[in-house]
Tab-separated table of C-alpha atoms in Angstrom:
chain	number	residue	atom	x	y	z
A	218	MET	CA	56.708	-56.694	-26.075
A	219	THR	CA	54.856	-54.199	-23.657
A	220	HIS	CA	55.957	-51.128	-22.904
A	221	LEU	CA	54.750	-51.399	-19.276
A	222	GLY	CA	57.219	-48.542	-17.854
A	223	ILE	CA	56.286	-46.180	-20.832
A	224	ALA	CA	52.723	-46.202	-20.000
A	225	ARG	CA	53.024	-45.841	-16.400
A	226	LEU	CA	55.860	-42.849	-16.846
A	227	LYS	CA	52.869	-41.099	-18.938
A	228	SER	CA	50.600	-41.757	-16.635
A	229	ALA	CA	52.902	-40.114	-14.268
A	230	THR	CA	53.782	-36.913	-15.958
A	231	GLY	CA	50.093	-36.294	-16.677
A	232	ALA	CA	48.800	-33.092	-19.031
A	233	VAL	CA	52.523	-32.625	-20.050
A	234	ALA	CA	52.881	-35.325	-21.996
A	235	ILE	CA	51.528	-33.333	-24.907
A	236	ALA	CA	50.718	-36.374	-26.682
A	237	LEU	CA	54.565	-37.179	-27.648
A	238	THR	CA	54.090	-40.799	-26.738
A	239	LEU	CA	57.065	-39.615	-25.707
A	240	SER	CA	57.595	-42.014	-23.531
A	241	ALA	CA	57.502	-39.085	-21.564
A	242	CYS	CA	60.913	-38.431	-20.433
A	243	GLY	CA	63.629	-36.831	-22.170
A	244	SER	CA	66.784	-35.309	-22.486
A	245	SER	CA	67.492	-32.356	-24.722
A	246	GLN	CA	70.443	-33.024	-26.821
A	247	SER	CA	70.152	-30.096	-29.370
A	248	PRO	CA	73.234	-27.663	-30.190
A	249	ASP	CA	71.698	-24.773	-28.191
A	250	HIS	CA	70.791	-26.962	-24.789
A	251	THR	CA	71.099	-24.880	-21.723
A	252	SER	CA	71.616	-26.805	-17.984
A	253	PRO	CA	67.972	-26.497	-16.763
A	254	THR	CA	70.095	-25.149	-13.320
A	255	GLU	CA	70.758	-22.259	-15.269
A	256	ALA	CA	68.588	-19.634	-14.581
A	257	LYS	CA	65.387	-19.781	-16.778
A	258	SER	CA	63.213	-16.303	-17.961
A	259	ALA	CA	59.640	-16.649	-16.988
A	260	ASP	CA	58.948	-16.599	-20.883
A	261	PRO	CA	58.873	-20.108	-22.125
A	262	LEU	CA	59.552	-18.793	-25.336
A	263	ALA	CA	62.397	-17.146	-24.265
A	264	GLY	CA	65.663	-17.957	-26.198
A	265	THR	CA	63.941	-18.822	-29.290
A	266	ALA	CA	63.191	-15.265	-30.534
A	267	GLU	CA	66.426	-14.476	-32.614
A	268	ARG	CA	67.319	-18.002	-33.829
A	269	PRO	CA	66.259	-18.674	-37.290
A	270	PHE	CA	63.626	-21.116	-38.170
A	271	SER	CA	62.474	-22.783	-41.525
A	272	SER	CA	59.554	-21.789	-43.827
A	273	GLY	CA	56.201	-23.321	-43.089
A	274	ALA	CA	55.363	-21.158	-40.228
A	275	THR	CA	51.606	-21.750	-40.400
A	276	PRO	CA	50.423	-25.044	-38.233
A	277	LEU	CA	48.993	-27.870	-40.001
A	278	THR	CA	45.562	-29.120	-39.178
A	279	ALA	CA	45.417	-32.622	-36.979
A	280	GLN	CA	43.875	-34.203	-40.436
A	281	LYS	CA	47.096	-33.390	-42.528
A	282	LEU	CA	49.114	-34.470	-39.580
A	283	LYS	CA	47.411	-37.975	-39.720
A	284	GLN	CA	48.115	-38.349	-43.213
A	285	ARG	CA	52.060	-38.377	-42.544
A	286	LEU	CA	51.820	-40.951	-40.098
A	287	LEU	CA	53.343	-44.122	-40.855
A	288	ALA	CA	51.655	-47.093	-41.952
A	289	ALA	CA	51.661	-50.863	-40.787
A	290	SER	CA	52.979	-51.809	-44.393
A	291	ASP	CA	55.955	-49.259	-43.826
A	292	LEU	CA	57.310	-51.422	-40.676
A	293	GLY	CA	56.509	-54.791	-42.554
A	294	PRO	CA	54.055	-57.651	-43.095
A	295	ALA	CA	54.377	-58.623	-39.346
A	296	TYR	CA	52.941	-55.482	-37.943
A	297	LYS	CA	49.409	-53.982	-37.671
A	298	ALA	CA	48.207	-49.993	-36.922
A	299	VAL	CA	46.877	-49.415	-33.228
A	300	PRO	CA	45.010	-46.276	-32.347
A	301	GLN	CA	46.391	-44.916	-29.192
A	302	ALA	CA	43.894	-43.279	-26.863
A	303	GLY	CA	45.110	-40.028	-25.223
A	304	GLU	CA	46.403	-40.150	-21.641
A	305	LYS	CA	44.408	-38.631	-19.000
A	306	ASP	CA	45.612	-36.083	-17.459
A	307	ASP	CA	46.977	-36.158	-13.615
A	308	ASN	CA	45.237	-34.077	-10.956
A	309	ASP	CA	49.054	-32.482	-10.339
A	310	GLY	CA	48.814	-30.902	-13.733
A	311	LEU	CA	52.731	-31.119	-14.190
A	312	GLY	CA	53.008	-34.140	-12.224
A	313	PRO	CA	55.998	-34.841	-10.362
A	314	CYS	CA	58.338	-32.685	-12.410
A	315	LYS	CA	56.767	-29.263	-10.959
A	316	ARG	CA	59.638	-28.156	-9.835
A	317	GLU	CA	61.713	-28.363	-12.937
A	318	PHE	CA	59.032	-26.897	-14.919
A	319	ALA	CA	59.186	-23.885	-12.615
A	320	ARG	CA	62.402	-23.123	-13.569
A	321	TYR	CA	60.944	-22.463	-17.031
A	322	GLY	CA	58.160	-20.670	-15.625
A	323	ILE	CA	55.864	-23.158	-16.408
A	324	LYS	CA	53.116	-23.278	-14.016
A	325	ASP	CA	50.293	-24.556	-15.873
A	326	PRO	CA	50.707	-27.300	-18.560
A	327	LYS	CA	48.284	-25.584	-21.212
A	328	GLU	CA	51.518	-23.412	-21.855
A	329	LEU	CA	52.904	-26.293	-23.610
A	330	ASP	CA	49.471	-27.008	-25.985
A	331	LEU	CA	50.483	-27.650	-29.211
A	332	ALA	CA	47.855	-26.553	-32.350
A	333	ALA	CA	47.548	-30.559	-32.909
A	334	GLU	CA	49.154	-33.490	-32.456
A	335	VAL	CA	48.071	-37.285	-33.543
A	336	LYS	CA	49.674	-40.402	-32.689
A	337	LEU	CA	49.730	-43.953	-33.613
A	338	GLY	CA	50.686	-47.375	-32.436
A	339	PHE	CA	51.939	-50.406	-34.388
A	340	ALA	CA	51.594	-54.230	-32.458
A	341	LEU	CA	52.725	-57.678	-34.053
A	342	GLU	CA	50.055	-59.372	-36.154
A	343	VAL	CA	50.760	-62.328	-33.590
A	344	GLY	CA	50.311	-61.379	-30.320
A	345	ASP	CA	48.229	-59.584	-27.151
A	346	GLY	CA	47.844	-57.034	-29.522
A	347	ARG	CA	49.821	-54.323	-27.535
A	348	SER	CA	51.700	-51.481	-29.082
A	349	VAL	CA	55.521	-52.355	-29.213
A	350	LEU	CA	56.460	-48.987	-31.624
A	351	GLN	CA	54.499	-45.492	-31.046
A	352	GLU	CA	54.751	-42.639	-33.000
A	353	SER	CA	53.461	-39.041	-32.446
A	354	LEU	CA	53.324	-36.157	-34.607
A	355	SER	CA	52.915	-32.607	-33.323
A	356	THR	CA	52.340	-29.041	-35.422
A	357	ASP	CA	52.956	-25.498	-34.436
A	358	THR	CA	54.570	-22.604	-35.519
A	359	PRO	CA	58.390	-23.530	-35.449
A	360	LYS	CA	58.957	-21.430	-33.067
A	361	LYS	CA	56.675	-22.585	-30.756
A	362	LEU	CA	57.166	-25.863	-31.622
A	363	ALA	CA	60.941	-25.400	-30.517
A	364	ALA	CA	60.417	-24.154	-27.134
A	365	VAL	CA	57.943	-26.486	-26.186
A	366	TYR	CA	60.187	-29.476	-27.072
A	367	LYS	CA	63.263	-28.078	-25.970
A	368	ILE	CA	61.760	-27.461	-22.399
A	369	PHE	CA	59.745	-30.851	-22.194
A	370	PHE	CA	62.934	-32.742	-23.319
A	371	ASP	CA	65.112	-30.719	-20.600
A	372	VAL	CA	62.903	-30.911	-17.922
A	373	LEU	CA	62.065	-34.358	-17.668
A	374	SER	CA	66.404	-35.196	-18.429
A	375	THR	CA	66.507	-33.942	-14.830
A	376	CYS	CA	63.001	-35.249	-12.880
A	377	GLY	CA	64.373	-38.949	-11.972
A	378	PRO	CA	64.455	-41.462	-11.223
A	379	LEU	CA	60.827	-41.602	-11.178
A	380	GLU	CA	58.471	-44.223	-9.519
A	381	ALA	CA	54.759	-45.191	-11.036
A	382	PRO	CA	52.330	-47.941	-9.308
A	383	ALA	CA	52.679	-51.549	-11.152
A	384	GLU	CA	50.394	-52.909	-13.186
A	385	PRO	CA	47.795	-54.865	-11.340
A	386	GLY	CA	48.895	-58.094	-10.695
A	387	LYS	CA	52.214	-56.717	-10.143
A	388	HIS	CA	54.395	-56.155	-7.219
A	389	GLY	CA	55.531	-53.002	-5.898
A	390	LYS	CA	56.362	-49.985	-7.928
A	391	ILE	CA	58.106	-49.374	-11.641
A	392	THR	CA	61.303	-47.486	-11.426
A	393	ILE	CA	61.991	-45.661	-14.375
A	394	GLU	CA	65.837	-44.279	-15.054
A	395	ILE	CA	66.672	-41.979	-17.755
A	396	GLU	CA	69.598	-40.925	-19.829
A	397	LYS	CA	70.707	-39.560	-22.309
A	398	ALA	CA	71.404	-41.738	-25.799
A	399	PRO	CA	73.375	-41.105	-29.151
A	400	LEU	CA	71.719	-38.942	-31.725
A	401	PRO	CA	70.898	-40.601	-35.007
A	402	THR	CA	73.958	-40.363	-37.100
A	403	GLN	CA	72.191	-38.700	-40.079
A	404	LYS	CA	70.858	-35.178	-39.363
A	405	LEU	CA	67.234	-35.696	-39.900
A	406	GLY	CA	65.989	-32.200	-38.928
A	407	GLU	CA	66.639	-28.895	-37.109
A	408	GLU	CA	66.776	-30.465	-33.833
A	409	GLN	CA	66.864	-33.911	-32.455
A	410	TYR	CA	66.814	-35.076	-29.294
A	411	ALA	CA	67.556	-38.846	-28.079
A	412	ILE	CA	66.904	-41.023	-24.728
A	413	VAL	CA	66.523	-43.859	-23.372
A	414	SER	CA	64.682	-45.277	-20.596
A	415	THR	CA	64.920	-48.515	-18.261
A	416	SER	CA	61.951	-49.445	-16.286
A	417	SER	CA	62.215	-52.017	-13.365
A	418	TRP	CA	59.549	-54.022	-11.644
A	419	ASP	CA	59.817	-57.040	-9.774
A	420	SER	CA	62.541	-58.792	-11.606
A	421	GLU	CA	62.060	-57.412	-14.907
A	422	THR	CA	63.627	-54.841	-16.796
A	423	GLU	CA	62.366	-53.040	-19.986
A	424	VAL	CA	64.641	-50.725	-22.155
A	425	THR	CA	62.992	-48.147	-24.337
A	426	LYS	CA	64.108	-45.699	-27.033
A	427	THR	CA	62.418	-42.502	-27.648
A	428	VAL	CA	63.894	-40.420	-30.845
A	429	GLY	CA	62.451	-36.854	-31.268
A	430	VAL	CA	63.044	-34.733	-34.250
A	431	ARG	CA	61.839	-31.273	-35.235
A	432	ASP	CA	61.822	-29.826	-38.724
A	433	GLY	CA	59.956	-26.668	-39.547
A	434	ASN	CA	56.511	-26.880	-37.985
A	435	VAL	CA	56.643	-30.457	-37.565
A	436	GLY	CA	57.605	-32.705	-34.767
A	437	THR	CA	57.988	-36.474	-34.956
A	438	ILE	CA	58.572	-38.662	-31.802
A	439	LEU	CA	59.005	-42.590	-32.050
A	440	THR	CA	59.200	-44.543	-28.871
A	441	GLY	CA	60.082	-48.167	-28.885
A	442	PRO	CA	62.540	-50.916	-28.810
A	443	PRO	CA	66.001	-49.209	-29.465
A	444	ASP	CA	66.599	-51.196	-32.442
A	445	MET	CA	63.206	-50.788	-33.932
A	446	VAL	CA	63.517	-46.803	-33.605
A	447	ASP	CA	66.516	-47.038	-34.756
A	448	GLN	CA	65.372	-48.817	-37.959
A	449	ASN	CA	62.107	-46.536	-38.573
A	450	ILE	CA	62.873	-42.920	-37.411
A	451	ALA	CA	64.371	-41.677	-40.628
A	452	ARG	CA	61.369	-43.300	-42.404
A	453	ALA	CA	59.338	-41.921	-39.715
A	454	VAL	CA	60.787	-38.075	-40.464
A	455	ALA	CA	60.868	-38.263	-44.120
A	456	LYS	CA	57.031	-39.225	-44.008
A	457	ALA	CA	56.057	-36.292	-41.727
A	458	LYS	CA	57.744	-33.805	-44.226
A	459	VAL	CA	55.774	-35.217	-47.178
A	460	GLY	CA	54.237	-31.962	-48.676
A	461	LYS	CA	56.488	-29.238	-46.980
């Protein structure tokens, strides 16, 4: 199964993908959610200073993050790991969501940079080799990570529907609709986010779920078929917490 809409949407949002393989779109559903239509401070970290944060304030290295990624064996014998190349930034920086980011005082995608981030995809052993599930781990101080995740998910939940060019051989454009999804029934971290994106092109439709969890100085993002994400998000977060 190819996550065509996810790949195209990441391209559309450009540099702000912050390697979340985020499927690149989201809606904040954390308890402290504030509507993006409300007035926002020019300081993207505003609103987090008074919040209590867990220990582990020092960001991890990329090498340590890599050790916490899922392995193909965690998913089962039918899967293999597939390295994920970084997304190339587009010329518009904040892409089609520039106005929404401006509500948070974000003018340059570098303001959303995190200390380190790693990602990995998983494909079926028998198939075209394309990822069916993508994981991304990010790290920074808890305060910075919380702020960036919130801004990113809040903004992209209001930045749609989006359109992206179809893959070569396809006709027309891909339309991506985004909506909130139920959070995991189990509280996995200090903050949790979940969205479902529906990508449509020609006569085809693809539904993809993204769940994001921040716990301390590590954030976990899992993107793929809804049932597969639901089955593996708790395992991914637990492994990301190892050594905390």
